[in-house]
Short mmCIF file of C-alpha atoms in Angstrom, two decimals:
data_model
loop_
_atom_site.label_atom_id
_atom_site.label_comp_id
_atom_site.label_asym_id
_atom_site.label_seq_id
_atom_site.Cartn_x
_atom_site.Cartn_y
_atom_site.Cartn_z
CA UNK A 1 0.00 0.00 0.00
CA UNK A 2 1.21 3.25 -1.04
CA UNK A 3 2.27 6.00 1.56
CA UNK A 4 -0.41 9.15 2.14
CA UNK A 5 1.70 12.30 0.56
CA UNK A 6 2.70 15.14 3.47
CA UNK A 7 0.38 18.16 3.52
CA UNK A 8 2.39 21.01 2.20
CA UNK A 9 3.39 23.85 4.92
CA UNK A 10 0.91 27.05 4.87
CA UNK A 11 -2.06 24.99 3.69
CA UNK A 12 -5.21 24.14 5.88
CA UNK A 13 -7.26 20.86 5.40
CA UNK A 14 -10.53 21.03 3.56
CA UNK A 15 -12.50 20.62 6.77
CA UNK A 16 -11.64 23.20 8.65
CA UNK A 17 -11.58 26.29 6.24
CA UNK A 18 -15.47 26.73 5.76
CA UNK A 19 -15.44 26.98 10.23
CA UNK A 20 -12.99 29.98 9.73
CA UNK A 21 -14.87 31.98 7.40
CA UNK A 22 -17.91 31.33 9.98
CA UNK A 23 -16.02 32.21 12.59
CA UNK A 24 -15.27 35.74 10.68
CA UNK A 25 -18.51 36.34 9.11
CA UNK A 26 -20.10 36.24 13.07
CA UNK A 27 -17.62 39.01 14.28
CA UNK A 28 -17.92 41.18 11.15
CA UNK A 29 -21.61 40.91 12.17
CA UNK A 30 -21.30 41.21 16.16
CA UNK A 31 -19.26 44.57 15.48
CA UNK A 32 -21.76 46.28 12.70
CA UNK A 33 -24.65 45.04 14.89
CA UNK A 34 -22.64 47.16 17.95
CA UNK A 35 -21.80 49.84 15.90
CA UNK A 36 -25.63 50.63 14.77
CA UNK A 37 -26.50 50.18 18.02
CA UNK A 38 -23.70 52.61 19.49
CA UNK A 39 -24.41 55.22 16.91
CA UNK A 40 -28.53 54.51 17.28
CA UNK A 41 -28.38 55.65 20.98
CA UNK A 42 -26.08 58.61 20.25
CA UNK A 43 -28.72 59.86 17.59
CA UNK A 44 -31.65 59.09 20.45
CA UNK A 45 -29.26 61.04 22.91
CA UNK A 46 -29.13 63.64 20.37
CA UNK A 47 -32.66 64.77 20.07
CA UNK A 48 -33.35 64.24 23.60
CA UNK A 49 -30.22 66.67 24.54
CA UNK A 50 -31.70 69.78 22.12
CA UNK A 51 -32.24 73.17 24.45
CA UNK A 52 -35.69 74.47 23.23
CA UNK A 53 -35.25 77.12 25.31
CA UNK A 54 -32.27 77.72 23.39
CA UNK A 55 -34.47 77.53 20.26
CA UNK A 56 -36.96 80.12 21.79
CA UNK A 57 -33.88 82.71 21.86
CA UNK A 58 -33.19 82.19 18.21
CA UNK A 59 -37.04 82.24 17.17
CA UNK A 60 -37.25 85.32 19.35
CA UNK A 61 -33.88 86.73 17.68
CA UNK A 62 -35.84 85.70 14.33
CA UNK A 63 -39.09 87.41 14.67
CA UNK A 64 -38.18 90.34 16.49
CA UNK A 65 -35.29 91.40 13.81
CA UNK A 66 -37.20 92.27 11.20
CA UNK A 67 -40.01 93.77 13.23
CA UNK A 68 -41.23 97.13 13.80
CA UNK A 69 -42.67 98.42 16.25
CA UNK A 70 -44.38 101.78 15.09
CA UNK A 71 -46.41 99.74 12.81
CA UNK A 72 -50.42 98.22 14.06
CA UNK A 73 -51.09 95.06 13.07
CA UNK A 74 -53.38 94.34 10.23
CA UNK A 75 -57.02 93.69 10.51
CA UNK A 76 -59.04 90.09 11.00
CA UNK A 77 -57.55 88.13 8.32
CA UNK A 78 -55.16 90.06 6.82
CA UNK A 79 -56.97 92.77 6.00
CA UNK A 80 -56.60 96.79 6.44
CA UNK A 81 -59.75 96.93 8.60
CA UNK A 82 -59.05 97.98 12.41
CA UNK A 83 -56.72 96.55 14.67
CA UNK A 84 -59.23 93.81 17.22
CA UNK A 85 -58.12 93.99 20.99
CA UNK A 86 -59.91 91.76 23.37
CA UNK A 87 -60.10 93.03 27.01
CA UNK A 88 -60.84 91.38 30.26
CA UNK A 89 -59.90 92.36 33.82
CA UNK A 90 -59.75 90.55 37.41
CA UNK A 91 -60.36 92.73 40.25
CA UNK A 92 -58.28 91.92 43.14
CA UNK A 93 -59.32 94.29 45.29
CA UNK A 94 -61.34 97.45 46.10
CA UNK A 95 -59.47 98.95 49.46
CA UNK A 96 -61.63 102.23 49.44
CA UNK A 97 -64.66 104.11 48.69
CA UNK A 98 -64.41 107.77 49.44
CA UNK A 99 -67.26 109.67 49.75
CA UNK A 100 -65.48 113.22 50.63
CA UNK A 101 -62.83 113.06 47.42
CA UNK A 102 -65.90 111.09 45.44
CA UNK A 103 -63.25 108.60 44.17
CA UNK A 104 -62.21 104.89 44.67
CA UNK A 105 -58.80 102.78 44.76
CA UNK A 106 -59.24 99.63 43.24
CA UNK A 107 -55.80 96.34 42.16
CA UNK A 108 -56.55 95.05 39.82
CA UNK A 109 -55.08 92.79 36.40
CA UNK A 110 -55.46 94.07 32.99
CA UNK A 111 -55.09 91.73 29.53
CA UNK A 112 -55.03 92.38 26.45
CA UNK A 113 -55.33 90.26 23.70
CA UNK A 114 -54.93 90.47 19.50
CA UNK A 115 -53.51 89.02 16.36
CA UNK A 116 -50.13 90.32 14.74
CA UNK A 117 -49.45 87.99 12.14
CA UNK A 118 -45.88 89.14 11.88
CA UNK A 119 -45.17 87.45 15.00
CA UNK A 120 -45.88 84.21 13.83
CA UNK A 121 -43.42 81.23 14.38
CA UNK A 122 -42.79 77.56 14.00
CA UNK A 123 -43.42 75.48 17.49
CA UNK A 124 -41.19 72.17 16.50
CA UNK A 125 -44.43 70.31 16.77
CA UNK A 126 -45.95 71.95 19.74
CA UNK A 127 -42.41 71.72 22.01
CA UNK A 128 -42.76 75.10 22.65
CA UNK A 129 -45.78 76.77 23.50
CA UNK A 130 -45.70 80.18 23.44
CA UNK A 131 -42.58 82.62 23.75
CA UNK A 132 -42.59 85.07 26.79
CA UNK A 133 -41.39 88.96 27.00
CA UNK A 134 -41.38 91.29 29.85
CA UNK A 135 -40.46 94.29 27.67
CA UNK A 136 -43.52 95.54 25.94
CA UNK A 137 -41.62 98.01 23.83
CA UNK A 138 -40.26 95.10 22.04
CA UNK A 139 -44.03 94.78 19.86
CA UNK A 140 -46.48 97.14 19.24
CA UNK A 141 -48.99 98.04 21.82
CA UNK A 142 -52.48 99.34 22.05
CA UNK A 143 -52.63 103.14 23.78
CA UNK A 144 -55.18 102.25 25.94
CA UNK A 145 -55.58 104.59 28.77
CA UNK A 146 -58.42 104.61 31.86
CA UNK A 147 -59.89 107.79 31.47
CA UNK A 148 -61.41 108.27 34.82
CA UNK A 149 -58.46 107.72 36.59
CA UNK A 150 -57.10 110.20 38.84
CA UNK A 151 -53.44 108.47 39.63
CA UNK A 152 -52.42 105.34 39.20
CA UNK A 153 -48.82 103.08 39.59
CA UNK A 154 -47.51 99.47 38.64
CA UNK A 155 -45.76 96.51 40.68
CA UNK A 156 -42.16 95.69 40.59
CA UNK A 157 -42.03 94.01 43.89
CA UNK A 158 -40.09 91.39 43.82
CA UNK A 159 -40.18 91.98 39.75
CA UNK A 160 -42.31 94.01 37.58
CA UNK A 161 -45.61 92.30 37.56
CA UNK A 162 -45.94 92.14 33.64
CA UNK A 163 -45.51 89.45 30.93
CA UNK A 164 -46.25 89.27 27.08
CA UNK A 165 -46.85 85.99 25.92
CA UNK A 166 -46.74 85.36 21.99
CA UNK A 167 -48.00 82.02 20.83
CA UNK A 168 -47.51 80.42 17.51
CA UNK A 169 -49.97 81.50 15.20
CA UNK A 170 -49.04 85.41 16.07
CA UNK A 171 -51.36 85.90 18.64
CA UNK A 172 -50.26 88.33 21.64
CA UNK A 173 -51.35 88.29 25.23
CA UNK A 174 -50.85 91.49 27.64
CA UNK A 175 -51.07 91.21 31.23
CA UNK A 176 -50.24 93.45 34.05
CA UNK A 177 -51.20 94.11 37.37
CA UNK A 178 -52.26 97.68 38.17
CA UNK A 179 -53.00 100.04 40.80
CA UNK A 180 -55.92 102.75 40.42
CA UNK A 181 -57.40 105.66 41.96
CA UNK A 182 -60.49 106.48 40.07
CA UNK A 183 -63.36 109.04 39.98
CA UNK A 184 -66.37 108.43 41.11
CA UNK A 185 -69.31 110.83 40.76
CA UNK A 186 -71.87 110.35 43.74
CA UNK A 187 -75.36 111.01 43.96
CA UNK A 188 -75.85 111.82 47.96
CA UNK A 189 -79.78 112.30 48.14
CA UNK A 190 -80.23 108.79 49.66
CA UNK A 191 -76.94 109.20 51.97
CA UNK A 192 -76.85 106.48 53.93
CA UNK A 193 -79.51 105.03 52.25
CA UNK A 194 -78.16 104.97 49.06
CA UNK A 195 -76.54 103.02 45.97
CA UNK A 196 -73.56 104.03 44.04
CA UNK A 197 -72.46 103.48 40.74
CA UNK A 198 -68.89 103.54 40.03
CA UNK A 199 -67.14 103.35 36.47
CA UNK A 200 -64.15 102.11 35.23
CA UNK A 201 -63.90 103.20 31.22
CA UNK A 202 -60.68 102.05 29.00
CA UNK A 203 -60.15 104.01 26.13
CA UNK A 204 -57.99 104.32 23.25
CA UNK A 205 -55.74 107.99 23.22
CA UNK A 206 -54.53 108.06 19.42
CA UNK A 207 -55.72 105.20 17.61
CA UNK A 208 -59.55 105.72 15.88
CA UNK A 209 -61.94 103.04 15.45
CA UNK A 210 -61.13 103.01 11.55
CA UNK A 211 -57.60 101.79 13.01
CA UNK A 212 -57.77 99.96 16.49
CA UNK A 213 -60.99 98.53 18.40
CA UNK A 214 -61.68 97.58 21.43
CA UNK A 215 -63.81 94.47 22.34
CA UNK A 216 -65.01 92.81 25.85
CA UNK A 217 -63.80 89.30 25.48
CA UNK A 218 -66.41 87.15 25.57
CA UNK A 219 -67.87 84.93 28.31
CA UNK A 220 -66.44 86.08 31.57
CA UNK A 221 -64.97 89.50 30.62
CA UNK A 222 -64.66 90.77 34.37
CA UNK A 223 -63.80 88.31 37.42
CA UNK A 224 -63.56 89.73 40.96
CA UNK A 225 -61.82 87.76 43.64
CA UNK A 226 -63.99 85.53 46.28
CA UNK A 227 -64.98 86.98 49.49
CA UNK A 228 -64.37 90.71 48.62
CA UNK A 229 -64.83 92.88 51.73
CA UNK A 230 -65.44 96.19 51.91
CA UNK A 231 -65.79 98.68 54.85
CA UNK A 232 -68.82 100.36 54.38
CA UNK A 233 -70.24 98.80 51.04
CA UNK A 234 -71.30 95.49 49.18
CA UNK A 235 -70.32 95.29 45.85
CA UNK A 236 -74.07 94.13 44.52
CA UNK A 237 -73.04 93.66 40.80
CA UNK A 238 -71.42 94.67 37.89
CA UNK A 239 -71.94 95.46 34.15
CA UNK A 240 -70.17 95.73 30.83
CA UNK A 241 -70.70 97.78 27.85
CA UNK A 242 -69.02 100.19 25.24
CA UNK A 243 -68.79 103.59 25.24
CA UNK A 244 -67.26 105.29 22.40
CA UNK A 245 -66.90 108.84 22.28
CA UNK A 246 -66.35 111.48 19.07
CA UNK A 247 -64.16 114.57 19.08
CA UNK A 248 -63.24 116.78 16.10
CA UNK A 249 -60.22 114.22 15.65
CA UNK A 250 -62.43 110.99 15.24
CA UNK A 251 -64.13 107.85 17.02
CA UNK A 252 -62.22 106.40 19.58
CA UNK A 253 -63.30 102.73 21.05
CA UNK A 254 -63.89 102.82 24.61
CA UNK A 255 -64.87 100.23 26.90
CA UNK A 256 -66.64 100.46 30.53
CA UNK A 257 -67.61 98.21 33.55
CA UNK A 258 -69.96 99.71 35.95
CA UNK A 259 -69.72 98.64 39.43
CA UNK A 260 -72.98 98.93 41.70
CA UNK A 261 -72.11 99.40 45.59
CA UNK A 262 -74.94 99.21 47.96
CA UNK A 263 -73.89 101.03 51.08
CA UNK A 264 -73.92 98.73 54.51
CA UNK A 265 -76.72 100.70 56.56
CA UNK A 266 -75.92 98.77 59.61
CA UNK A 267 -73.06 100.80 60.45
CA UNK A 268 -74.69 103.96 60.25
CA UNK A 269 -77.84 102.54 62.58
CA UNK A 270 -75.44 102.19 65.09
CA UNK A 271 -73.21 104.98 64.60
CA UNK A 272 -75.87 108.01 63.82
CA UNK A 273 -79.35 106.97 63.91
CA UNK A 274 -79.45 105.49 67.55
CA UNK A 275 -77.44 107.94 69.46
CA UNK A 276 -79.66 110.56 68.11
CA UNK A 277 -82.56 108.93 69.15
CA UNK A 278 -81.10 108.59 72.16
CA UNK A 279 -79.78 111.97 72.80
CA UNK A 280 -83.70 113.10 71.74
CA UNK A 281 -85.32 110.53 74.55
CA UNK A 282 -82.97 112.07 76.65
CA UNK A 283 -84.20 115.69 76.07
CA UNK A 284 -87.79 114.44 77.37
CA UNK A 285 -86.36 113.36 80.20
CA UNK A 286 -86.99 117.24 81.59
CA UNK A 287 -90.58 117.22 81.09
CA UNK A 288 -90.98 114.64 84.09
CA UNK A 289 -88.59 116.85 86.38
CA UNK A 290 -90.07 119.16 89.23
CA UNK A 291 -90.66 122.71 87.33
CA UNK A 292 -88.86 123.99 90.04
CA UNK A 293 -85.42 122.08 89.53
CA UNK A 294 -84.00 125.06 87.07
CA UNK A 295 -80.40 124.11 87.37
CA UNK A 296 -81.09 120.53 86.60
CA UNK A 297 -83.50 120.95 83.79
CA UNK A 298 -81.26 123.52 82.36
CA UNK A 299 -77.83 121.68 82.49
CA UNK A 300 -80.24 119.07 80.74
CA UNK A 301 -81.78 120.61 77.89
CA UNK A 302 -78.38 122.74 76.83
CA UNK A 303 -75.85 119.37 77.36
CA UNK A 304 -78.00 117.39 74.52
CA UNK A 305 -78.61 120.35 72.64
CA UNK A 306 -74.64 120.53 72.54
CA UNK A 307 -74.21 117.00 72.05
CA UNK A 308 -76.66 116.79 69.08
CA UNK A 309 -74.82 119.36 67.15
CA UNK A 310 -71.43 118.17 67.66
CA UNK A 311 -72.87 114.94 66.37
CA UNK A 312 -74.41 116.75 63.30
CA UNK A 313 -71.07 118.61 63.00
CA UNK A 314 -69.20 115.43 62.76
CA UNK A 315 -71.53 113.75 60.76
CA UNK A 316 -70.89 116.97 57.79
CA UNK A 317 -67.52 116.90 58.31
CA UNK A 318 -67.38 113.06 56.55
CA UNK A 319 -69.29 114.30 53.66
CA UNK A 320 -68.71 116.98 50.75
CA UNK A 321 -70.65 119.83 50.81
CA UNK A 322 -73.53 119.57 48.51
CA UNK A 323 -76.03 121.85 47.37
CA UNK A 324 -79.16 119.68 48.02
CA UNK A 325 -80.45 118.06 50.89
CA UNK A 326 -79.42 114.35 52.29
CA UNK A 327 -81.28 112.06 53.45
CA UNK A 328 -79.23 112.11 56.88
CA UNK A 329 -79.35 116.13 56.98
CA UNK A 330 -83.33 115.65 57.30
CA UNK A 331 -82.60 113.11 60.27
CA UNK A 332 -80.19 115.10 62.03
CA UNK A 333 -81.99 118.44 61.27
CA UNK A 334 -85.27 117.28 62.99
CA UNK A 335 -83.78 115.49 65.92
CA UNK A 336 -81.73 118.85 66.36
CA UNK A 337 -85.15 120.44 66.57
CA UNK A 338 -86.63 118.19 69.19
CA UNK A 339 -83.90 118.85 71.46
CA UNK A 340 -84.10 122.35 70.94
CA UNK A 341 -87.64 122.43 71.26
CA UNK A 342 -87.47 120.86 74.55
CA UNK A 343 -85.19 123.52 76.28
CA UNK A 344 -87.85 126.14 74.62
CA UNK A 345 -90.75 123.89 76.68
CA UNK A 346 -88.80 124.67 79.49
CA UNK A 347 -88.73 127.83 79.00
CA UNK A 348 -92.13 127.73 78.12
CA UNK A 349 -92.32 126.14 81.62
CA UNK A 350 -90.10 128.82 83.50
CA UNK A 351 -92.48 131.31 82.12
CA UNK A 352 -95.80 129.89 83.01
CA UNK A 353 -94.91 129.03 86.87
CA UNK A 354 -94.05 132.51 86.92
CA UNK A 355 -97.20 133.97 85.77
CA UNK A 356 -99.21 131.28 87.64
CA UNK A 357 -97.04 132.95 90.76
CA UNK A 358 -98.01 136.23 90.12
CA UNK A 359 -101.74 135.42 89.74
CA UNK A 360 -101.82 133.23 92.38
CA UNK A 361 -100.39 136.82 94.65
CA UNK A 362 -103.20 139.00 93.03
CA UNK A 363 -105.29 136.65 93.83
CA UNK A 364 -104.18 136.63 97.57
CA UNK A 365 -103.93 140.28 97.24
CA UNK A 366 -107.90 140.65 95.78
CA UNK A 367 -109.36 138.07 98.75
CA UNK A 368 -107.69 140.12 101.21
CA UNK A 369 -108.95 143.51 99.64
CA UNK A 370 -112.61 141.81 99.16
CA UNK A 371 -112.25 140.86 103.27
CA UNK A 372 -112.06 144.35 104.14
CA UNK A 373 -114.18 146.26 101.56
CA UNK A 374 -116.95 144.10 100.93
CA UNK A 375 -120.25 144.87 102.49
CA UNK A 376 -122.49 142.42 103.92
CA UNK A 377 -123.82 139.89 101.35
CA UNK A 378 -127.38 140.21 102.83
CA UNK A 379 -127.38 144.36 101.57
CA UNK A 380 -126.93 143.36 98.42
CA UNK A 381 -129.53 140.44 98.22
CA UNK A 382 -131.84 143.84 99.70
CA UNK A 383 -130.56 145.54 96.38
CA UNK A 384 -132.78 144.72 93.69
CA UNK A 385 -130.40 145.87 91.05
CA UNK A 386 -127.73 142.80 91.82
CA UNK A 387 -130.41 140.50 90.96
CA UNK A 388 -130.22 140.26 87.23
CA UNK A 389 -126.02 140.42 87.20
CA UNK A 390 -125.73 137.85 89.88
CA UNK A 391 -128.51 135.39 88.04
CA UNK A 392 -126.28 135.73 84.87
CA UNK A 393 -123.04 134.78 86.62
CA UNK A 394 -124.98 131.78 87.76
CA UNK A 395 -126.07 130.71 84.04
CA UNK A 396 -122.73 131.12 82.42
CA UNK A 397 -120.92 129.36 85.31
CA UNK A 398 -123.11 126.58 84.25
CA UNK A 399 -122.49 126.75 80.85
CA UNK A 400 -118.31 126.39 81.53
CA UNK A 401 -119.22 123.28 83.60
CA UNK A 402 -120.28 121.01 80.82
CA UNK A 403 -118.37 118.05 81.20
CA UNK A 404 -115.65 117.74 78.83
CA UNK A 405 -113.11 114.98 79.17
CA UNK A 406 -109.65 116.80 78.24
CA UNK A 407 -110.85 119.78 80.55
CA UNK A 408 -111.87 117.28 83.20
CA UNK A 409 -108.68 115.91 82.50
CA UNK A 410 -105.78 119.17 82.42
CA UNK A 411 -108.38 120.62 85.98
CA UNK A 412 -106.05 117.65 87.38
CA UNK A 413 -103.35 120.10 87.44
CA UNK A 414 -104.40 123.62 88.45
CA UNK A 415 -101.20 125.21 87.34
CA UNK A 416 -100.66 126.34 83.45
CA UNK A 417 -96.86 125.21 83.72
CA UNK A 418 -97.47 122.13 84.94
CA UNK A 419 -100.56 121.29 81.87
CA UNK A 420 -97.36 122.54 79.88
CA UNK A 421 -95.27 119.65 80.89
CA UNK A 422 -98.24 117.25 80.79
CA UNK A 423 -98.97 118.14 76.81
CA UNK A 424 -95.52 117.76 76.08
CA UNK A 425 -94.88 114.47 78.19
CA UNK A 426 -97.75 112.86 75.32
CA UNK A 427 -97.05 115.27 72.14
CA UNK A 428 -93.38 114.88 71.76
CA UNK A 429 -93.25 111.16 72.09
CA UNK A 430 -96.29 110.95 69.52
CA UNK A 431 -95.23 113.53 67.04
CA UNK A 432 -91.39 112.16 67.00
CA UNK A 433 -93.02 108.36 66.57
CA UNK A 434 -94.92 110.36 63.18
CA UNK A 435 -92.26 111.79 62.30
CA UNK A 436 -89.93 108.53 62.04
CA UNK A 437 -92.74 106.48 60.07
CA UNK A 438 -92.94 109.21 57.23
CA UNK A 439 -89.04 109.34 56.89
CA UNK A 440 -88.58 105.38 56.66
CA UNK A 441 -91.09 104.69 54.30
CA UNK A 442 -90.46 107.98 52.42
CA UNK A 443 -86.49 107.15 51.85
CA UNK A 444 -86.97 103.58 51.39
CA UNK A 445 -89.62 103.97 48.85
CA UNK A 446 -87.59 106.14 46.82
CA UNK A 447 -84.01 103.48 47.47
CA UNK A 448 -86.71 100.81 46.08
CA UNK A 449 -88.10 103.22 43.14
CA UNK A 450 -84.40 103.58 42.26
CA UNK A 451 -83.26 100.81 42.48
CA UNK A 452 -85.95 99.56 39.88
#
């Protein structure tokens, strides 16, 4: 049998080549399998790593170059109609109602919303919402001014409370919180019985309606905080509307919310009404003293006529002076009258027991007289010439003596001064208790004929 030939050096034996080139063909694979993967997670890590807030910089950088400023923005839908600017405001708070100065302080935020189509921008699929500004003299504003106001100041605690939001599709949003003192022409008739109205009225300075317009946004266009409290008023309601004014320069848009206060009576029944009932009570309280006790009914009748008209005083002195006649002017005016009228009673009084002295002393003065100097009745019985007279004494004596029951009544009191203090113990009382139901249903009628 023949020898098997050596395998020459170098070469590799049929059987193992085709495990070799599997061998190969696996790692080629394992390392283009890790190297998709390696640069499939750096592309991933890529996109998740972008800085959109970098991007808003360079959109803002974008729109803002080639923007000006001076120029409005065009009209709904491209057009060159007016400029639309949607307004709402949230009333924070109301911290006064002044009736001297007729004005009222009131925080509140103000928006402002419209369309400039030249801000427009693209939102890398809705990553970025809307862009923010806090300096509005970057876009174009509306010159809206409150023309009511009489002074007025922003917020910059901690920062200036103002933002400018511009979304997407070029709409711009305005907001700012405010601080205003505004007029606020009363109507005092009613005072304390009465209702205000208060205004606040937006209003465009330059800008005509053929170029800017103002419009309540719609829905919900004013919002007042929860649990507003006021001092000395409830804010009842309040209502929108538009009030556009003409000049010799043009139409200007003008918005207005009217704010109805009804004034919290309960304050002023405790604070004015009462103590001047009081202080009148008082004043009666000299009818049922001895006529006598001068010093007492004196000190009296001139302490609440004092302490009426420092109340009446003080009561002015919180109020501007009007030409017409308040409501609380006709309370304190009459009360001031019954006191006054009850140191004149005493007076009255003083006066009387007096006179009822002196006759009393003729009287004494005639009986003693009549003692002396009068003859014997029996001489002039003899006389028949005192007949007749003394007959018609008789018949008018009876005639006096029908009964009457207020006569029967005031011959209680023999005295004049002390009837005098008797009448006015019943007639103040009852014409004070008159007087009271014709003012309260006279002013409340007219607060409910006003009010409808």
């Amino acid at each position: 049998m023949a020898p098997t030939p050596p395998t020459p050096h170098g070469a590799h034996s049929p059987s193992r080549v085709p495990t070799t080139a599997v061998r190969w063909i696996v790692v080629l694979l394992l390392f283009l399998s890790v190297l998709h993967f390696s640069s499939g997670n750096q592309s991933k890590s890529g996109v998740a790593k972008v800085n959109f807030r970098e991007k808003e910089k360079q959109v803002l950088d974008q729109i803002l170059g080639r923007y000006d400023a001076r120029i409005r923005p065009s009209g709904e839908n491209g057009t060159d109609g007016p400029a639309i600017v949607v307004v709402n405001i949230f009333v924070r708070s109301i911290s006064k109602i002044d009736d001297v100065t007729m004005e009222y302080s009131v925080q509140l935020t103000f928006r402002e919303q419209w369309l400039d189509e030249r801000l427009k921008f693209n939102d890398f699929g809705g990553k970025i919402k809307y862009l923010t500004l806090t300096d509005a003299a970057r876009v174009w504003m509306p010159d809206l001014f409150f023309s009511n106001e009489k002074e007025g100041h922003f917020h910059n605690i901690i920062m200036p409370n103002v933002y400018i939001r511009i979304f997407p599709y070029g709409s711009v949003l305005y907001s700012i919180r405010i601080s205003l003192t505004l007029s606020c022409p009363m109507n005092l008739k009613l005072y304390p019985l009465d209702r205000q109205v208060c205004s606040l009225r937006m209003a465009s300075y330059g800008w005509t309606t053929n170029d800017l317009v103002f419009l309540w946004k719609d829905g919900d266009p004013v919002q007042v905080v929860k649990n507003l409290h006021l001092p000395r008023f409830t804010l009842e309601k309040f209502l929108t509307d538009y009030c556009n004014s003409k000049t010799n320069t043009g139409e200007y848009s003008c918005l207005k919310v009217d704010l109805l206060f009804k004034r919290e009576f309960s304050y002023y029944l405790i604070q004015i009404y009462i103590p001047c009932c009081m202080l009148v009570i008082v004043s009666w309280v000299s009818f049922w003293l001895d006529q006598s006790a001068v010093p007492a009914r004196v000190s009296l009748g001139v302490t609440t006529l004092l302490t009426m008209a420092t109340q009446t005083s003080g009561i002015n002195a919180s109020l501007p002076p009007v030409s017409y006649t308040k409501a609380i002017d006709v309370w304190t005016g009459v009360c001031l009258t019954f006191v006054f009228g009850a140191l004149l009673e005493f007076a009255l009084v003083n006066y009387a027991s007096r006179s009822d002295m002196h006759r009393e002393n003729m009287k004494k003065q005639r009986a003693a007289c009549e003692a002396l100097d009068h003859p014997d009745p029996s001489d002039l019985m003899e006389d028949g010439n005192t007949t007749f007279p003394m007959v018609r004494q008789c018949e008018i004596h009876m005639q006096q003596s029908r009964p009457n029951c207020c006569k029967t009544w005031l011959s209680k009191f023999p005295t004049r001064s002390k009837r005098i203090d008797v009448i006015s113990r019943i007639t103040f009382p009852l014409v004070f208790a008159l007087f009271n139901l014709i003012y309260w249903s006279t002013y409340l009628f007219r607060e409910e004929t006003e009010d409808s």
